[in-house]
């Protein structure tokens, strides 16, 4: 909330929000002739569809006061959208504009009386919403003045010719430091106590109650070589505080968290034990094979293990020590989902067993077995600690978006450390600083009620560049994806792009690489989406876009995406650049069910991407069953009426590239894969603006729908009109939900955990019980049938329960697993025996 005052003394309380489609009418009413001369005659709906960021300023009555639209390429066609950087750098070499730190203002309208205040408020909000943003450019015809409003925030830097008009255009720039400056970080002083204590008390009074009124001053005075306290200040006033310490209990972390991908947060040592003994390795492989049989989906999301070389980083962010090996630089890509964390645990287990296809399986979590880890082996690290920790952190809410400014300074305090870690209670709301960290996978037997986050020194690099791949990039990409399961498919697609720029069937394709310090750290491959009509007819894609404003060639299909997880926080930027450089407005990513991936791997070879959490799942659309033979020539096209492909669709577009999701870390445990339980999980998963990171399902046989039943098996089950196999494939719940195969036998409400049949526990914050109605083994009544008793004469007790051994020829058919077991028993014990009699 901000307060604007007009020249006549009128006051309005205003706030900013994302522009919505219903704002279009009011925006058109604010357009003046002067606005059209500055920005041209614009189609507002089309502009909002293609904009990266659109901001609307409203008063307390929700009346629109102003609106501004920002795009990642220039207007007035002064340059192509994929190569504007070189053109603008020629204007002023001292302006280091890049696609990461630059946006262009394509439209600004405001109520005349409050236009100056509205302009400043919107600009400040944009810089706050996009922390990487440094420059906003405004391009207008050279003969036009900016007027009394825009001139207050923009200054001219030069002229540039248009590609289509025979005239020049003036280029104006707005700098971030004039509206939302980078914070000044320095060592804390005792006199900062009075400025910081109100901030601490606003968030938590526990520290004061525990350690006394002057705990902060005592902490600042206790600084030494291992403990430092730093503050950020604005105009001489401390507005944020961070306490860091180099003493870390590495033994506890190694016992509770899977730090294998980080080499245990230690410096490599010759005596490190990274591989299990041969006997344990064989046993672990067998256990892993057994565990895989219960998995609801074995699809893998791969993450590269290629490090950024220390030599390449030197001179950019300071020297990264030679000890920063590949294993250290490998960071787990975290998008807030427990599925992802468990999948990263699989990476450690696979790499420990010497699997040449080591990868991070993410977001396609299979059912996990709770009793033990896949292998009991834990690596032993003998090297010195390479990490320091954040003990305390707070910052004024107004400056929270600049929290990452602390990291450069605190890493300079520990030049021999490569990792910064922080532990938080899992119910702590996700704040701006932690969004740049990576969440660590806890072991199943972890008893700590806190989550561990890691940030690597290399994550501070801002020189990331996305560009089209070339033939010279092949060695770098090979090195990057060498440990991925689908590395051959990625390299074949890269080769095909370099040779023909299109697929074997003629589909146009493009390959992009992410480069940092002249080293390849990411690869993405897209093709033109050829099933646009099918997607529109079978999915609610128009919940996110106005389909008619997107050309057919603007729809892209994401096939491969791999990014060094050190730079995970640049995933959205990578996707934004793919759209800009590829002249796309939408990207689609299908997730096929396990059966199809196993049977038609060559035809559906997608490398599952850790960027899945930065996409939004699209709900399937209910289909009309067309009588094609009766309709004849009036039947819909084959693109609409063809057999459904049964995949879960994920999507992103230009409007979503700068829109954050709210992460919910609460542990939500659903007991029972009934229709109610599946519907509940479906509702959470399809919340496009929320990201539930700890969804868990406890079920006897895991997620339903993992086995596509044939006609024979289907006859065993009663008709279910809620969900069927195709529905499960279209939802792909295994992409977002942890599945624990087991049976709940007890609930400890005080300790907030449930007990499974194998005496293992699953913690929860919210417990949802929806076991559904199930057939049970009937309990004998003990009636004497020789007496010809009736049902009324038999004593009936609801507490009767059959506890003896169930006969092998007795089955209770509640799901597809039970059907398969029953059919298998019948085939093996009845049909075969009958055939032998005939012999």
CSV table of C-alpha atoms in Angstrom, one decimal, residues 26-457:
chain,number,residue,atom,x,y,z
A,26,UNK,CA,-10.5,0.4,-18.3
A,27,UNK,CA,-7.0,0.5,-19.9
A,28,UNK,CA,-8.5,1.5,-23.2
A,29,UNK,CA,-10.3,4.3,-21.5
A,30,UNK,CA,-7.0,5.7,-20.2
A,31,UNK,CA,-5.4,5.8,-23.6
A,32,UNK,CA,-5.0,9.3,-25.0
A,33,UNK,CA,-3.8,10.6,-28.4
A,34,UNK,CA,-0.5,11.4,-26.8
A,35,UNK,CA,-0.2,7.8,-25.6
A,36,UNK,CA,-0.8,6.5,-29.2
A,37,UNK,CA,1.9,8.9,-30.5
A,38,UNK,CA,4.4,7.6,-27.9
A,39,UNK,CA,3.7,3.8,-28.1
A,40,UNK,CA,1.8,3.5,-31.4
A,41,UNK,CA,-1.7,2.1,-32.0
A,42,UNK,CA,-1.7,-1.1,-29.9
A,43,UNK,CA,-4.0,-4.1,-29.7
A,44,UNK,CA,-4.2,-4.3,-25.9
A,45,UNK,CA,-5.3,-7.9,-25.7
A,46,UNK,CA,-2.5,-9.0,-28.0
A,47,UNK,CA,0.0,-6.9,-26.1
A,48,UNK,CA,-1.0,-8.4,-22.7
A,49,UNK,CA,-0.8,-11.9,-24.2
A,50,UNK,CA,2.8,-11.4,-25.3
A,51,UNK,CA,4.0,-9.3,-22.3
A,52,UNK,CA,6.4,-10.7,-19.7
A,53,UNK,CA,5.1,-8.5,-17.0
A,54,UNK,CA,1.9,-6.3,-16.8
A,55,UNK,CA,1.2,-4.3,-13.7
A,56,UNK,CA,-2.0,-2.5,-12.8
A,57,UNK,CA,-2.2,0.1,-10.1
A,58,UNK,CA,-5.6,0.3,-8.2
A,59,UNK,CA,-6.9,2.4,-5.4
A,60,UNK,CA,-8.7,1.1,-2.3
A,61,UNK,CA,-11.9,0.9,-4.2
A,62,UNK,CA,-10.3,-1.3,-6.9
A,63,UNK,CA,-10.6,1.5,-9.5
A,64,UNK,CA,-7.7,1.4,-12.0
A,65,UNK,CA,-5.4,4.3,-11.6
A,66,UNK,CA,-2.6,3.3,-14.0
A,67,UNK,CA,-1.2,0.3,-16.0
A,68,UNK,CA,2.2,-0.5,-17.5
A,69,UNK,CA,3.3,-3.4,-19.8
A,70,UNK,CA,6.8,-4.7,-20.0
A,71,UNK,CA,8.3,-7.0,-22.6
A,72,UNK,CA,11.8,-8.5,-23.0
A,73,UNK,CA,12.4,-7.0,-26.4
A,74,UNK,CA,12.1,-3.5,-27.9
A,75,UNK,CA,9.0,-2.0,-29.5
A,76,UNK,CA,8.7,0.1,-32.7
A,77,UNK,CA,10.6,-2.7,-34.4
A,78,UNK,CA,14.0,-1.0,-33.9
A,79,UNK,CA,15.7,-4.4,-33.8
A,80,UNK,CA,14.8,-8.1,-34.0
A,81,UNK,CA,13.7,-9.5,-30.6
A,82,UNK,CA,16.5,-12.1,-30.6
A,83,UNK,CA,19.5,-9.7,-31.2
A,84,UNK,CA,18.8,-6.4,-29.6
A,85,UNK,CA,21.6,-6.6,-27.1
A,86,UNK,CA,24.4,-5.6,-29.5
A,87,UNK,CA,22.3,-2.7,-30.9
A,88,UNK,CA,21.7,-1.2,-27.5
A,89,UNK,CA,25.2,-1.6,-26.2
A,90,UNK,CA,26.4,0.6,-29.0
A,91,UNK,CA,24.4,3.5,-27.7
A,92,UNK,CA,26.4,3.6,-24.4
A,93,UNK,CA,29.1,1.1,-23.7
A,94,UNK,CA,28.9,1.9,-20.0
A,95,UNK,CA,25.4,0.4,-19.8
A,96,UNK,CA,25.9,-3.3,-19.3
A,97,UNK,CA,22.4,-4.3,-20.5
A,98,UNK,CA,21.7,-8.0,-20.9
A,99,UNK,CA,18.5,-10.0,-21.3
A,100,UNK,CA,18.7,-10.9,-17.6
A,101,UNK,CA,18.8,-7.3,-16.3
A,102,UNK,CA,16.7,-5.5,-18.9
A,103,UNK,CA,13.0,-5.0,-19.8
A,104,UNK,CA,11.3,-2.6,-22.2
A,105,UNK,CA,8.2,-0.4,-21.5
A,106,UNK,CA,5.7,-1.0,-24.2
A,107,UNK,CA,2.7,0.9,-22.7
A,108,UNK,CA,2.0,3.2,-19.8
A,109,UNK,CA,-1.4,4.8,-19.1
A,110,UNK,CA,-2.6,6.6,-16.0
A,111,UNK,CA,-5.2,8.9,-14.6
A,112,UNK,CA,-3.9,12.4,-15.4
A,113,UNK,CA,-4.2,13.8,-12.0
A,114,UNK,CA,-2.0,11.1,-10.3
A,115,UNK,CA,0.2,10.1,-13.3
A,116,UNK,CA,3.5,11.1,-11.8
A,117,UNK,CA,3.0,9.3,-8.6
A,118,UNK,CA,1.5,6.3,-10.4
A,119,UNK,CA,4.5,6.1,-12.7
A,120,UNK,CA,7.0,6.1,-9.8
A,121,UNK,CA,5.0,3.5,-7.8
A,122,UNK,CA,4.8,1.1,-10.8
A,123,UNK,CA,8.5,1.4,-11.6
A,124,UNK,CA,9.4,0.8,-8.0
A,125,UNK,CA,7.1,-2.2,-7.8
A,126,UNK,CA,8.6,-3.7,-11.0
A,127,UNK,CA,12.2,-3.4,-9.7
A,128,UNK,CA,11.1,-5.0,-6.5
A,129,UNK,CA,9.3,-7.9,-8.2
A,130,UNK,CA,12.2,-8.7,-10.5
A,131,UNK,CA,15.4,-8.5,-8.3
A,132,UNK,CA,17.7,-9.2,-11.3
A,133,UNK,CA,16.3,-6.2,-13.2
A,134,UNK,CA,18.7,-3.2,-13.5
A,135,UNK,CA,17.4,-1.3,-16.6
A,136,UNK,CA,14.1,-0.4,-18.1
A,137,UNK,CA,14.2,1.1,-21.6
A,138,UNK,CA,11.6,3.3,-23.2
A,139,UNK,CA,11.7,3.8,-27.0
A,140,UNK,CA,9.6,6.7,-28.6
A,141,UNK,CA,9.8,8.6,-31.9
A,142,UNK,CA,12.7,11.0,-31.8
A,143,UNK,CA,10.4,14.0,-32.5
A,144,UNK,CA,8.2,13.3,-29.4
A,145,UNK,CA,8.8,14.5,-25.9
A,146,UNK,CA,8.1,12.2,-23.0
A,147,UNK,CA,5.7,14.6,-21.4
A,148,UNK,CA,5.6,15.6,-17.8
A,149,UNK,CA,5.1,12.1,-16.4
A,150,UNK,CA,7.6,9.8,-18.0
A,151,UNK,CA,10.4,12.4,-18.0
A,152,UNK,CA,10.5,12.2,-14.2
A,153,UNK,CA,11.9,8.6,-14.3
A,154,UNK,CA,13.5,8.2,-17.8
A,155,UNK,CA,16.5,9.9,-19.3
A,156,UNK,CA,17.7,9.8,-22.9
A,157,UNK,CA,20.8,7.9,-23.9
A,158,UNK,CA,20.7,8.2,-27.7
A,159,UNK,CA,18.9,7.5,-31.0
A,160,UNK,CA,18.4,4.4,-33.0
A,161,UNK,CA,17.0,3.8,-36.5
A,162,UNK,CA,13.9,1.6,-37.1
A,163,UNK,CA,14.0,-1.5,-39.2
A,164,UNK,CA,10.7,-0.7,-40.9
A,165,UNK,CA,10.2,3.1,-40.6
A,166,UNK,CA,12.4,5.7,-42.3
A,167,UNK,CA,12.9,7.7,-39.1
A,168,UNK,CA,14.9,7.6,-35.9
A,169,UNK,CA,13.7,6.7,-32.4
A,170,UNK,CA,14.9,8.1,-29.1
A,171,UNK,CA,16.1,5.6,-26.5
A,172,UNK,CA,15.4,6.5,-22.8
A,173,UNK,CA,16.5,4.5,-19.8
A,174,UNK,CA,15.5,4.1,-16.1
A,175,UNK,CA,18.0,2.8,-13.6
A,176,UNK,CA,17.2,0.6,-10.7
A,177,UNK,CA,19.4,2.4,-8.2
A,178,UNK,CA,17.1,5.5,-8.5
A,179,UNK,CA,14.1,3.6,-7.3
A,180,UNK,CA,15.1,0.4,-5.5
A,181,UNK,CA,18.8,0.5,-4.9
A,182,UNK,CA,21.1,-2.4,-4.0
A,183,UNK,CA,21.6,-2.6,-0.3
A,184,UNK,CA,24.9,-1.6,1.3
A,185,UNK,CA,26.3,-4.5,3.3
A,186,UNK,CA,28.8,-4.0,6.1
A,187,UNK,CA,30.0,-5.5,9.4
A,188,UNK,CA,27.5,-5.0,12.2
A,189,UNK,CA,28.2,-2.5,15.0
A,190,UNK,CA,26.8,-2.5,18.5
A,191,UNK,CA,25.0,0.8,17.8
A,192,UNK,CA,22.9,-1.0,15.1
A,193,UNK,CA,21.1,-2.7,18.0
A,194,UNK,CA,18.4,0.0,18.3
A,195,UNK,CA,17.6,-0.1,14.5
A,196,UNK,CA,17.4,-3.9,14.3
A,197,UNK,CA,15.5,-4.8,17.5
A,198,UNK,CA,12.1,-3.5,16.2
A,199,UNK,CA,12.6,-5.7,13.1
A,200,UNK,CA,13.3,-8.8,15.2
A,201,UNK,CA,10.4,-8.1,17.5
A,202,UNK,CA,8.0,-7.8,14.5
A,203,UNK,CA,8.8,-11.3,13.5
A,204,UNK,CA,9.5,-13.2,16.7
A,205,UNK,CA,9.8,-12.4,20.4
A,206,UNK,CA,11.2,-15.8,21.4
A,207,UNK,CA,14.8,-14.8,21.1
A,208,UNK,CA,14.3,-11.9,23.5
A,209,UNK,CA,12.5,-14.0,26.0
A,210,UNK,CA,15.1,-16.7,25.9
A,211,UNK,CA,18.4,-14.8,25.7
A,212,UNK,CA,17.4,-11.4,27.2
A,213,UNK,CA,16.7,-7.9,25.9
A,214,UNK,CA,20.3,-7.3,24.7
A,215,UNK,CA,21.0,-10.7,23.0
A,216,UNK,CA,21.6,-8.9,19.7
A,217,UNK,CA,24.2,-6.5,21.1
A,218,UNK,CA,26.0,-9.5,22.8
A,219,UNK,CA,26.0,-11.4,19.5
A,220,UNK,CA,27.5,-8.5,17.6
A,221,UNK,CA,30.2,-8.0,20.3
A,222,UNK,CA,31.1,-11.8,20.2
A,223,UNK,CA,32.4,-11.6,16.6
A,224,UNK,CA,35.6,-13.4,15.8
A,225,UNK,CA,37.3,-15.3,12.9
A,226,UNK,CA,34.5,-17.9,13.0
A,227,UNK,CA,31.5,-15.7,13.8
A,228,UNK,CA,30.5,-12.7,11.9
A,229,UNK,CA,27.5,-10.4,12.0
A,230,UNK,CA,26.6,-8.2,9.0
A,231,UNK,CA,23.9,-5.7,8.4
A,232,UNK,CA,22.4,-4.0,5.4
A,233,UNK,CA,21.7,-0.3,5.6
A,234,UNK,CA,19.7,2.3,3.8
A,235,UNK,CA,20.6,6.0,4.3
A,236,UNK,CA,22.7,5.1,7.3
A,237,UNK,CA,19.9,3.0,9.0
A,238,UNK,CA,20.3,-0.7,9.5
A,239,UNK,CA,17.3,-2.5,7.9
A,240,UNK,CA,18.5,-6.1,7.9
A,241,UNK,CA,20.8,-8.4,9.9
A,242,UNK,CA,22.6,-11.7,9.2
A,243,UNK,CA,24.7,-13.8,11.6
A,244,UNK,CA,27.0,-16.4,10.1
A,245,UNK,CA,29.3,-19.0,11.6
A,246,UNK,CA,31.9,-21.4,10.2
A,247,UNK,CA,31.4,-24.0,12.9
A,248,UNK,CA,29.0,-26.6,11.4
A,249,UNK,CA,28.1,-29.9,13.0
A,250,UNK,CA,29.0,-32.0,9.9
A,251,UNK,CA,28.5,-35.3,11.7
A,252,UNK,CA,24.8,-34.5,12.4
A,253,UNK,CA,24.2,-33.3,8.9
A,254,UNK,CA,25.8,-36.5,7.4
A,255,UNK,CA,23.6,-38.6,9.6
A,256,UNK,CA,20.3,-36.8,8.7
A,257,UNK,CA,20.7,-35.6,5.2
A,258,UNK,CA,21.9,-37.0,1.9
A,259,UNK,CA,24.9,-34.7,1.1
A,260,UNK,CA,26.4,-37.1,-1.4
A,261,UNK,CA,25.9,-34.8,-4.4
A,262,UNK,CA,27.7,-32.1,-2.5
A,263,UNK,CA,30.6,-34.3,-1.4
A,264,UNK,CA,29.3,-34.0,2.1
A,265,UNK,CA,29.9,-30.2,2.1
A,266,UNK,CA,33.6,-31.1,2.6
A,267,UNK,CA,36.8,-30.6,0.8
A,268,UNK,CA,37.8,-33.8,-1.1
A,269,UNK,CA,40.3,-36.0,0.7
A,270,UNK,CA,42.2,-39.0,-0.4
A,271,UNK,CA,40.8,-41.1,2.4
A,272,UNK,CA,37.1,-40.4,1.6
A,273,UNK,CA,35.0,-43.6,1.3
A,274,UNK,CA,32.6,-42.9,-1.5
A,275,UNK,CA,31.9,-46.4,-2.7
A,276,UNK,CA,30.3,-49.2,-0.7
A,277,UNK,CA,32.1,-52.5,-0.1
A,278,UNK,CA,31.5,-55.0,-3.0
A,279,UNK,CA,29.2,-57.2,-1.0
A,280,UNK,CA,27.1,-54.3,0.2
A,281,UNK,CA,27.0,-52.9,-3.3
A,282,UNK,CA,25.6,-56.2,-4.7
A,283,UNK,CA,23.0,-56.4,-1.9
A,284,UNK,CA,22.1,-52.7,-2.4
A,285,UNK,CA,21.6,-53.3,-6.1
A,286,UNK,CA,19.3,-56.2,-5.4
A,287,UNK,CA,17.3,-54.1,-2.9
A,288,UNK,CA,17.0,-51.4,-5.4
A,289,UNK,CA,15.7,-53.8,-8.0
A,290,UNK,CA,13.1,-55.1,-5.6
A,291,UNK,CA,12.1,-51.5,-4.6
A,292,UNK,CA,11.7,-50.6,-8.2
A,293,UNK,CA,9.0,-53.2,-8.7
A,294,UNK,CA,6.7,-51.2,-6.4
A,295,UNK,CA,7.3,-47.9,-8.1
A,296,UNK,CA,4.4,-46.2,-9.6
A,297,UNK,CA,6.5,-44.4,-12.1
A,298,UNK,CA,10.2,-44.9,-12.8
A,299,UNK,CA,10.6,-41.9,-15.2
A,300,UNK,CA,13.7,-39.9,-14.5
A,301,UNK,CA,14.4,-36.3,-14.4
A,302,UNK,CA,18.1,-35.7,-15.1
A,303,UNK,CA,20.4,-33.0,-13.9
A,304,UNK,CA,23.9,-32.5,-15.2
A,305,UNK,CA,26.9,-32.9,-13.0
A,306,UNK,CA,29.1,-30.7,-15.1
A,307,UNK,CA,30.8,-28.0,-12.9
A,308,UNK,CA,31.7,-24.5,-13.7
A,309,UNK,CA,35.5,-24.4,-13.8
A,310,UNK,CA,37.2,-22.3,-11.1
A,311,UNK,CA,39.5,-20.8,-13.7
A,312,UNK,CA,36.5,-19.5,-15.7
A,313,UNK,CA,35.0,-17.9,-12.7
A,314,UNK,CA,38.1,-16.1,-11.5
A,315,UNK,CA,37.9,-12.4,-11.9
A,316,UNK,CA,34.1,-12.4,-12.1
A,317,UNK,CA,33.1,-13.3,-8.5
A,318,UNK,CA,36.4,-14.0,-6.9
A,319,UNK,CA,38.4,-17.1,-6.9
A,320,UNK,CA,36.6,-20.4,-6.5
A,321,UNK,CA,39.0,-22.8,-4.9
A,322,UNK,CA,40.4,-25.8,-6.8
A,323,UNK,CA,38.7,-28.1,-4.3
A,324,UNK,CA,35.4,-27.2,-5.9
A,325,UNK,CA,35.1,-30.5,-7.9
A,326,UNK,CA,32.3,-31.8,-9.9
A,327,UNK,CA,30.6,-33.4,-6.9
A,328,UNK,CA,30.9,-30.2,-4.9
A,329,UNK,CA,29.4,-28.1,-7.7
A,330,UNK,CA,26.6,-30.5,-8.3
A,331,UNK,CA,23.7,-29.0,-6.5
A,332,UNK,CA,20.3,-30.7,-6.1
A,333,UNK,CA,17.6,-28.9,-8.1
A,334,UNK,CA,14.9,-28.1,-5.6
A,335,UNK,CA,11.6,-26.7,-6.5
A,336,UNK,CA,10.0,-27.2,-3.2
A,337,UNK,CA,8.6,-30.7,-3.8
A,338,UNK,CA,9.4,-33.7,-1.5
A,339,UNK,CA,9.1,-35.8,-4.6
A,340,UNK,CA,12.2,-34.0,-5.9
A,341,UNK,CA,14.1,-34.5,-2.7
A,342,UNK,CA,13.4,-38.3,-2.7
A,343,UNK,CA,14.5,-38.5,-6.3
A,344,UNK,CA,17.8,-36.8,-5.5
A,345,UNK,CA,18.3,-39.5,-2.9
A,346,UNK,CA,18.0,-41.9,-5.7
A,347,UNK,CA,20.8,-40.1,-7.4
A,348,UNK,CA,23.1,-40.7,-4.5
A,349,UNK,CA,22.2,-44.3,-4.3
A,350,UNK,CA,22.7,-44.8,-8.0
A,351,UNK,CA,26.0,-43.1,-8.2
A,352,UNK,CA,27.2,-44.9,-5.0
A,353,UNK,CA,26.5,-48.2,-6.8
A,354,UNK,CA,28.6,-47.2,-9.7
A,355,UNK,CA,25.6,-46.6,-12.1
A,356,UNK,CA,27.0,-45.1,-15.3
A,357,UNK,CA,23.6,-43.4,-15.8
A,358,UNK,CA,23.7,-41.4,-12.6
A,359,UNK,CA,21.0,-38.8,-12.6
A,360,UNK,CA,18.7,-36.8,-10.4
A,361,UNK,CA,15.2,-38.3,-10.7
A,362,UNK,CA,12.9,-35.5,-9.9
A,363,UNK,CA,9.1,-34.8,-9.8
A,364,UNK,CA,8.3,-38.3,-11.2
A,365,UNK,CA,8.7,-39.9,-7.8
A,366,UNK,CA,7.9,-43.6,-7.6
A,367,UNK,CA,6.5,-45.3,-4.6
A,368,UNK,CA,9.1,-45.4,-1.9
A,369,UNK,CA,9.6,-48.1,0.6
A,370,UNK,CA,9.7,-46.6,4.1
A,371,UNK,CA,11.5,-49.2,6.2
A,372,UNK,CA,15.1,-48.7,5.0
A,373,UNK,CA,17.2,-46.7,2.5
A,374,UNK,CA,17.9,-48.6,-0.7
A,375,UNK,CA,21.4,-49.2,0.7
A,376,UNK,CA,22.6,-48.9,4.3
A,377,UNK,CA,25.9,-47.5,3.0
A,378,UNK,CA,26.7,-43.9,4.0
A,379,UNK,CA,29.8,-42.2,2.5
A,380,UNK,CA,32.5,-41.2,4.9
A,381,UNK,CA,34.1,-37.8,4.3
A,382,UNK,CA,37.5,-37.1,5.8
A,383,UNK,CA,38.1,-33.6,4.4
A,384,UNK,CA,37.7,-30.3,6.2
A,385,UNK,CA,34.3,-28.6,6.2
A,386,UNK,CA,33.7,-26.4,3.1
A,387,UNK,CA,30.5,-24.8,4.5
A,388,UNK,CA,29.4,-22.0,6.8
A,389,UNK,CA,25.9,-21.5,8.2
A,390,UNK,CA,23.5,-18.7,8.6
A,391,UNK,CA,22.4,-18.5,12.3
A,392,UNK,CA,20.1,-15.5,12.3
A,393,UNK,CA,18.6,-13.5,9.5
A,394,UNK,CA,16.0,-10.8,9.4
A,395,UNK,CA,15.2,-7.9,7.0
A,396,UNK,CA,12.7,-5.2,6.8
A,397,UNK,CA,9.8,-6.4,4.6
A,398,UNK,CA,10.2,-3.3,2.3
A,399,UNK,CA,13.7,-4.5,1.3
A,400,UNK,CA,13.2,-8.3,1.4
A,401,UNK,CA,13.6,-8.6,-2.4
A,402,UNK,CA,17.2,-7.5,-2.1
A,403,UNK,CA,18.1,-10.2,0.5
A,404,UNK,CA,20.6,-11.8,-1.9
A,405,UNK,CA,22.8,-8.7,-1.6
A,406,UNK,CA,24.0,-10.2,1.6
A,407,UNK,CA,25.6,-13.3,-0.1
A,408,UNK,CA,28.5,-11.6,-1.9
A,409,UNK,CA,29.7,-10.0,1.4
A,410,UNK,CA,29.3,-13.1,3.6
A,411,UNK,CA,31.2,-15.3,1.1
A,412,UNK,CA,34.0,-12.8,1.1
A,413,UNK,CA,34.3,-13.3,4.9
A,414,UNK,CA,35.0,-17.0,4.3
A,415,UNK,CA,37.2,-17.2,1.2
A,416,UNK,CA,37.9,-20.9,1.8
A,417,UNK,CA,34.2,-21.9,2.0
A,418,UNK,CA,32.1,-22.8,-1.1
A,419,UNK,CA,28.8,-23.6,0.6
A,420,UNK,CA,26.4,-21.5,2.6
A,421,UNK,CA,23.7,-23.5,4.5
A,422,UNK,CA,20.7,-22.6,6.5
A,423,UNK,CA,18.2,-24.8,8.5
A,424,UNK,CA,14.6,-23.8,8.9
A,425,UNK,CA,11.5,-25.3,10.5
A,426,UNK,CA,9.6,-26.8,7.6
A,427,UNK,CA,6.5,-24.6,8.2
A,428,UNK,CA,8.5,-21.4,7.8
A,429,UNK,CA,7.0,-19.5,4.8
A,430,UNK,CA,9.3,-19.3,1.9
A,431,UNK,CA,11.0,-15.9,1.8
A,432,UNK,CA,13.0,-14.2,-0.9
A,433,UNK,CA,16.5,-15.3,0.2
A,434,UNK,CA,15.6,-19.0,0.5
A,435,UNK,CA,14.2,-19.1,-3.0
A,436,UNK,CA,17.8,-19.0,-4.3
A,437,UNK,CA,18.9,-21.9,-2.1
A,438,UNK,CA,18.6,-25.7,-2.8
A,439,UNK,CA,16.7,-28.0,-0.5
A,440,UNK,CA,18.6,-31.1,0.7
A,441,UNK,CA,17.1,-34.6,0.8
A,442,UNK,CA,16.7,-35.9,4.3
A,443,UNK,CA,17.2,-39.6,5.0
A,444,UNK,CA,14.1,-41.6,5.9
A,445,UNK,CA,15.3,-41.9,9.5
A,446,UNK,CA,16.0,-38.2,9.9
A,447,UNK,CA,14.5,-37.0,13.2
A,448,UNK,CA,15.3,-33.3,12.8
A,449,UNK,CA,12.2,-31.2,12.4
A,450,UNK,CA,14.0,-28.7,10.1
A,451,UNK,CA,14.8,-28.5,6.5
A,452,UNK,CA,18.4,-27.9,5.2
A,453,UNK,CA,19.1,-25.5,2.4
A,454,UNK,CA,22.4,-25.0,0.5
A,455,UNK,CA,23.7,-22.2,-1.7
A,456,UNK,CA,26.9,-22.5,-3.7
A,457,UNK,CA,29.3,-19.6,-4.3
